[in-house]
Coordinates of C-alpha atoms and ligand atoms in Angstrom, one line a residue:
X1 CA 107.4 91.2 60.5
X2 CA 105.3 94.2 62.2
X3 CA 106.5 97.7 61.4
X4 CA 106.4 100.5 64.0
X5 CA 103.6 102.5 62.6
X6 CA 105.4 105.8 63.7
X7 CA 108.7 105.6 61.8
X8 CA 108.5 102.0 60.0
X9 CA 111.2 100.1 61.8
X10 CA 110.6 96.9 63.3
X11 CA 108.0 96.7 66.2
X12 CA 108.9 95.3 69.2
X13 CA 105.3 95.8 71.0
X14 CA 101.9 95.5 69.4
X15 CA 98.9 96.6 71.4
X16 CA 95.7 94.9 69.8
X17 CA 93.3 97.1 72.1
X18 CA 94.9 100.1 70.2
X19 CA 95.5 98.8 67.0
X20 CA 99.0 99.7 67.4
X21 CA 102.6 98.4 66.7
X22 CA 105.2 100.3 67.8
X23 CA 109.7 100.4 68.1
X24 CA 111.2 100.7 71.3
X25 CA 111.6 104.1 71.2
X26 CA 108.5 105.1 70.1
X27 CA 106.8 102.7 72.7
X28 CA 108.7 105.0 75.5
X29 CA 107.4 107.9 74.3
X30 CA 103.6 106.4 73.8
X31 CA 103.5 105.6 77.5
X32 CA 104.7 108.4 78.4
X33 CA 102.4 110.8 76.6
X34 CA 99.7 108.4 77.6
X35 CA 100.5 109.1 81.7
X36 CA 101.1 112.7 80.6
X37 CA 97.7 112.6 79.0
X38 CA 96.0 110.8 81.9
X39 CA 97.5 113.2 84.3
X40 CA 95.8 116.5 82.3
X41 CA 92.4 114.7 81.5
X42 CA 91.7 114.1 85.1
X43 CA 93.2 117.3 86.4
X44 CA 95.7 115.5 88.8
X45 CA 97.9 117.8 89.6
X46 CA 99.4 121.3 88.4
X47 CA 102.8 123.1 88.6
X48 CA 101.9 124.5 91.9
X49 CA 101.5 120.9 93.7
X50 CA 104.1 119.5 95.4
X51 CA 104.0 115.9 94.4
X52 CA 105.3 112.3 96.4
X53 CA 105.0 108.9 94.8
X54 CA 104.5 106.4 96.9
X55 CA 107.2 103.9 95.6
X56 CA 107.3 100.0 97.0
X57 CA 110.6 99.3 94.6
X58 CA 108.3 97.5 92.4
X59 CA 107.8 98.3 88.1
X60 CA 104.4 100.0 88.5
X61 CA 105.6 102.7 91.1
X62 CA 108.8 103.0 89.6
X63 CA 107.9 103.6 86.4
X64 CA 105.8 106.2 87.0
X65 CA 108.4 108.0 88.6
X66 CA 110.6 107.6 85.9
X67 CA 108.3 108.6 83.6
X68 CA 107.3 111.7 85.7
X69 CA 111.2 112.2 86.0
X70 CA 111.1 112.4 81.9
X71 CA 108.0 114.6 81.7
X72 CA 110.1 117.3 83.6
X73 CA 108.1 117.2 86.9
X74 CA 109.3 117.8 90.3
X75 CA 108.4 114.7 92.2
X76 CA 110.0 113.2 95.5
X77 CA 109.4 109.6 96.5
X78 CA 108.1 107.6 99.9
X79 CA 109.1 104.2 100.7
X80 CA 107.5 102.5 103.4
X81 CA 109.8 99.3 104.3
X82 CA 107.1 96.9 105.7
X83 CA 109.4 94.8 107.5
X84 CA 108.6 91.6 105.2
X85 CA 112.3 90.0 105.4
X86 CA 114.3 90.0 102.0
X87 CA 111.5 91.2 100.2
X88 CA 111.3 94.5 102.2
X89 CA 115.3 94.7 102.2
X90 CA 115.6 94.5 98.3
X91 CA 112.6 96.4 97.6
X92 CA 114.3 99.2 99.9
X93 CA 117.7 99.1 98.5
X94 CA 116.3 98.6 95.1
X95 CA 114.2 102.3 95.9
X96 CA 116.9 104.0 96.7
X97 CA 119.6 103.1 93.8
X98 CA 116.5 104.2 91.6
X99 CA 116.1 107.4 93.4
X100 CA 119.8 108.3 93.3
X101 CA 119.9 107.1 89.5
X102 CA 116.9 110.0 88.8
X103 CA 118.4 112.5 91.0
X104 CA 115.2 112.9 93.1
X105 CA 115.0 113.0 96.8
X106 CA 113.6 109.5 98.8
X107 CA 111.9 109.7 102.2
X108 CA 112.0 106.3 104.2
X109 CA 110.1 105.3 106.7
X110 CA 110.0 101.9 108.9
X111 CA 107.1 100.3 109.9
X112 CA 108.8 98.5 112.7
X113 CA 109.9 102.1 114.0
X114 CA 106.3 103.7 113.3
X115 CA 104.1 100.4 114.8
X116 CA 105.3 97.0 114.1
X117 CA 106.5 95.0 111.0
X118 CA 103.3 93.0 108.6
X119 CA 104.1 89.5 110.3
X120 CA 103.9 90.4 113.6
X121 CA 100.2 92.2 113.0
X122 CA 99.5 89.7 110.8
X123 CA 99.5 87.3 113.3
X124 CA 98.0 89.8 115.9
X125 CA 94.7 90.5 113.6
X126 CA 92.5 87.9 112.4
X127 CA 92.8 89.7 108.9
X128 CA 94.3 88.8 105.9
X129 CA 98.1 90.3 106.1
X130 CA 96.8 92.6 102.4
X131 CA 94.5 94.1 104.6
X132 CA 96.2 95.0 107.4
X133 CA 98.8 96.0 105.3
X134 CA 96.7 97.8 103.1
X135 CA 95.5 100.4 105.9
X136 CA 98.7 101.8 107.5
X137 CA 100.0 101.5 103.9
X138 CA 97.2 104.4 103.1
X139 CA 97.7 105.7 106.7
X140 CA 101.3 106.6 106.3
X141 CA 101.3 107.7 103.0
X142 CA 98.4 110.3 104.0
X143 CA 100.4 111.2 107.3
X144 CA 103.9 111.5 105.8
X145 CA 102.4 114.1 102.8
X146 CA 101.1 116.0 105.1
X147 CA 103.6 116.0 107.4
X148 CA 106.1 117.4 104.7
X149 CA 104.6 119.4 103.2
X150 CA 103.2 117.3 100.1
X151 CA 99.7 118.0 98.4
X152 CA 99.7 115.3 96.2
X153 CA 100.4 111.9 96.7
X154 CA 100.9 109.1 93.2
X155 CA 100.9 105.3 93.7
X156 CA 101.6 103.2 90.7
X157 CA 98.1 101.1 90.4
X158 CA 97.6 100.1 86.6
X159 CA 94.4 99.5 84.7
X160 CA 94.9 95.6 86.0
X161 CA 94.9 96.9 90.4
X162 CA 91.7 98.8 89.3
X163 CA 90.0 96.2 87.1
X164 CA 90.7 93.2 89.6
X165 CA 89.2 95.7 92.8
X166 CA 86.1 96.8 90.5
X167 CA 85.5 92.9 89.9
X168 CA 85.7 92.6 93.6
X169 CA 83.4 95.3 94.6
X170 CA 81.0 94.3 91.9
X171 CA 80.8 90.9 93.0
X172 CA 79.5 91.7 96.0
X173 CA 77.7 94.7 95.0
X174 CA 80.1 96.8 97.7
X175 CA 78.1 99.9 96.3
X176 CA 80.4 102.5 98.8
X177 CA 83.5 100.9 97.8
X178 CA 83.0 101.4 93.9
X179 CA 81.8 104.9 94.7
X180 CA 84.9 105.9 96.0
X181 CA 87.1 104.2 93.0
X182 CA 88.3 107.1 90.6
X183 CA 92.0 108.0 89.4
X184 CA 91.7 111.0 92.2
X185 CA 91.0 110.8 95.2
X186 CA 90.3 114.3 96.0
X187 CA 91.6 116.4 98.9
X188 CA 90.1 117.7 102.3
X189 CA 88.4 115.8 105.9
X190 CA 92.1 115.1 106.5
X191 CA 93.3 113.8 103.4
X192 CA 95.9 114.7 101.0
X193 CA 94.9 114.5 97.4
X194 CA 95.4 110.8 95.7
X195 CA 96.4 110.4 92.0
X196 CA 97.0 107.2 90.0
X197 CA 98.2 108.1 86.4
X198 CA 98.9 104.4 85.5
X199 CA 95.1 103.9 85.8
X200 CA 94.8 103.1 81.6
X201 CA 97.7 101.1 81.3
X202 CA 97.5 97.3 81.6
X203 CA 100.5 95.7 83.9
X204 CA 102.3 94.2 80.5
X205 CA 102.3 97.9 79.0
X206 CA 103.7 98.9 82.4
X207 CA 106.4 96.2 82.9
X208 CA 107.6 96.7 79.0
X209 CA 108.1 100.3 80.2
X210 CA 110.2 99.5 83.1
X211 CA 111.8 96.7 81.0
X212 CA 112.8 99.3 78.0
X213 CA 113.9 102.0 79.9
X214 CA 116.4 99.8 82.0
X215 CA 114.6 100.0 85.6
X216 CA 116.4 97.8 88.2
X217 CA 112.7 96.7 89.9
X218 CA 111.9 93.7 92.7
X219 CA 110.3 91.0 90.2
X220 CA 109.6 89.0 93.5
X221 CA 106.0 89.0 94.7
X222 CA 105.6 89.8 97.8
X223 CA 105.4 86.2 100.2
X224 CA 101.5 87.5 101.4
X225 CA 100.6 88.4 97.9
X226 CA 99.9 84.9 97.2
X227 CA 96.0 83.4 97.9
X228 CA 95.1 87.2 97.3
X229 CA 91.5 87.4 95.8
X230 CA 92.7 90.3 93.6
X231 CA 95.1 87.5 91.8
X232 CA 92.4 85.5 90.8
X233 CA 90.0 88.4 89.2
X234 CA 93.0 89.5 87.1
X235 CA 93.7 85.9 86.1
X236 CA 90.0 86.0 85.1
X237 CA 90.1 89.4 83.2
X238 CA 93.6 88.0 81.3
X239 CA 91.7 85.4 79.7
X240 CA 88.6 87.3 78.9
X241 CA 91.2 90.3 77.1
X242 CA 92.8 87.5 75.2
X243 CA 89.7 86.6 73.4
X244 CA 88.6 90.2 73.3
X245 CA 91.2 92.8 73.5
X246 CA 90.2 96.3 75.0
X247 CA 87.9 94.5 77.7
X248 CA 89.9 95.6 81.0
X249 CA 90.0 99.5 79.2
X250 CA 86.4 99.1 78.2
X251 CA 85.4 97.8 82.0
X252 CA 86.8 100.6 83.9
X253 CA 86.8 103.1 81.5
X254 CA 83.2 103.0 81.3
X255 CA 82.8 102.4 85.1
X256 CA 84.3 105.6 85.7
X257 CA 81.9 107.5 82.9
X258 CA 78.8 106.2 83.1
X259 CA 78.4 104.0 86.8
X260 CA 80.1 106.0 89.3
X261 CA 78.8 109.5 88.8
X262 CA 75.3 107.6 89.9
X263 CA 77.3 106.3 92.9
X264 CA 78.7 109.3 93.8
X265 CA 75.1 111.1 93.8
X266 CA 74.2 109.0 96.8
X267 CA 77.7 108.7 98.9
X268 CA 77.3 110.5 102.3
X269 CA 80.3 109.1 104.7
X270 CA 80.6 111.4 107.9
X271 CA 84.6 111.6 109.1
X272 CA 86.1 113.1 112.4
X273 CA 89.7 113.1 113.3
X274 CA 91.0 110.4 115.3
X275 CA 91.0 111.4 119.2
X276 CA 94.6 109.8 119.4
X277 CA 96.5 111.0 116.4
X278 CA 93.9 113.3 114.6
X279 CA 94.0 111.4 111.2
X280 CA 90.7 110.7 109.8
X281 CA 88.3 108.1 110.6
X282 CA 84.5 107.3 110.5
X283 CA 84.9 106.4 113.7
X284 CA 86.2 107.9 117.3
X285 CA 89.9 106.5 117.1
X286 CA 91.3 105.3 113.5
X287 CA 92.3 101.5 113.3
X288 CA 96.2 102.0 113.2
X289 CA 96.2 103.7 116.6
X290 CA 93.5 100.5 117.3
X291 CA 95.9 98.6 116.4
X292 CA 99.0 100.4 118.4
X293 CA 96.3 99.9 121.1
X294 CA 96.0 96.3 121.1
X295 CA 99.9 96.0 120.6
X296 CA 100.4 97.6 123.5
X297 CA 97.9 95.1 125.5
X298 CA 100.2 92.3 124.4
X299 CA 103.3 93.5 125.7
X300 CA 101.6 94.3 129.2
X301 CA 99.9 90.9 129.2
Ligands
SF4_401 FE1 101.3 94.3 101.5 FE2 99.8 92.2 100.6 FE3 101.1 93.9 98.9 FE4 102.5 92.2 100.5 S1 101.0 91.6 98.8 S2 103.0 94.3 100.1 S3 101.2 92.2 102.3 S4 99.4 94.5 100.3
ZN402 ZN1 109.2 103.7 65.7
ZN403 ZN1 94.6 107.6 115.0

């Protein structure tokens, strides 16, 4: 039987990549220091920020609310409801019994009151729904901060989102794309600072958070999610950090120290405010009021 290396009793989690067993309680308060720590190191955000966490109902965005909750800060939450049938009707009640359990104020908005619901411009775009979904996802988040007030927006993307979208971008050598990957994205042109403190912790270490600290979350995938590239390149990184533990850490980590400041050097992407709603875009109008554009052509057609 593993002891917890902190107070001896038995371990309920062992981390190989860290060399470390650990109780329940002192597993809590690893992760938590650990997005505490990630949050300082990358200068995310300070006392003076007001801070919204963009929260789909799932364990990753949850729990880092929760553990922001713990930490003592001052952070309300954003749920977009994406109009995706039971999944979107859990994930939304599911939101706001969490936000009500941490005392914290929810903002809600509906995609079918903003523009339309996924499936409907899902089957209007010859994209991939992710994608589509993707961009107002990003859209609305940035628009809604602003709107109220927020400077800082947190989504709950783990070291297994970043891993599977620098697999992606290397693959195709998408040398913009992996320029632009960090833990903040940083304010300005339009946009309201991004932050992801779950950036070092795998999905396990984030779902045995959720799990210990009692978080009602939507296990359900979403129904799109399935066929997703991103699936298979973190199917392929599991079995990799099985033979090798610290791999996924090692991959990113060192992206973000040693690859990306070359990137970075080079980057030069021109934005203007949309000529419709004034959001930014590298081009003249941005692609969701593109995409209210063509929306409308259907109904008059
Ligand atoms: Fe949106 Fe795709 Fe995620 Fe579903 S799986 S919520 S469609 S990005
Ligand atoms: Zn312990
Ligand atoms: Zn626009």
């Amino acid at each position: 039987m593993k002891k917890c290396v902190k107070c001896s009793q038995k371990a309920v989690v062992h981390l190989p990549h860290h060399r470390l067993a650990l109780c329940k309680e002192h597993y809590v308060e690893w992760f938590e220091n650990r997005v505490e720590k990630t949050i300082r190191s990358f200068r995310m955000f300070s006392e003076e920020d007001r801070v919204l966490v963009a929260v789909s109902g799932g364990k990753d965005s949850l729990g880092v609310w929760h553990a922001l909750w713990k930490l003592g800060y001052i952070a309300d939450g954003l749920h977009i409801n994406l109009g995706i049938g039971d999944y979107s009707e859990l994930s939304e009640r599911k939101t706001r019994a969490f936000a009500e359990r941490i005392g914290r104020e929810l903002h809600v908005i509906s995609l079918r009151e903003h523009i339309a619901d996924i499936p409907t411009l899902k089957d209007l775009q010859d994209r991939p729904a992710c994608s589509v979904c993707g961009t107002l996802k990003r859209y609305y988040m940035n628009h809604t901060a602003k709107k109220l007030g927020y400077s800082v927006v947190i989504t709950g993307h783990n070291l297994d989102d970043e891993c599977a979208v620098l697999m992606g971008n290397v693959l195709s050598w998408n040398l913009d794309y992996m320029a632009r990957q960090y833990p903040v994205l940083e304010e300005g042109k339009g946009f309201v600072r991004k932050v992801k403190p779950l950036c070092l912790i795998t999905e396990k270490e984030s779902a045995l958070y959720a799990f210990l600290s009692n978080i009602d979350f939507v296990e359900d995938e979403c129904p799109y999610a399935l066929g997703a590239s991103s699936i298979d390149y973190k199917l392929v990184m599991a079995s990799i950090e099985e033979k090798s533990p610290g791999t996924k850490l090692r991959f990113y980590s060192e992206f973000i120290r040693k690859v990306r400041p070359m990137l970075v050097a080079k980057q030069d992407v021109k934005l203007n405010a949309c000529r419709v709603c004034g959001e930014p875009t590298t081009g003249d109008v941005c692609s969701v009021c593109r995409l209210k554009m063509k929306l409308q052509a259907q109904k008059v057609s």
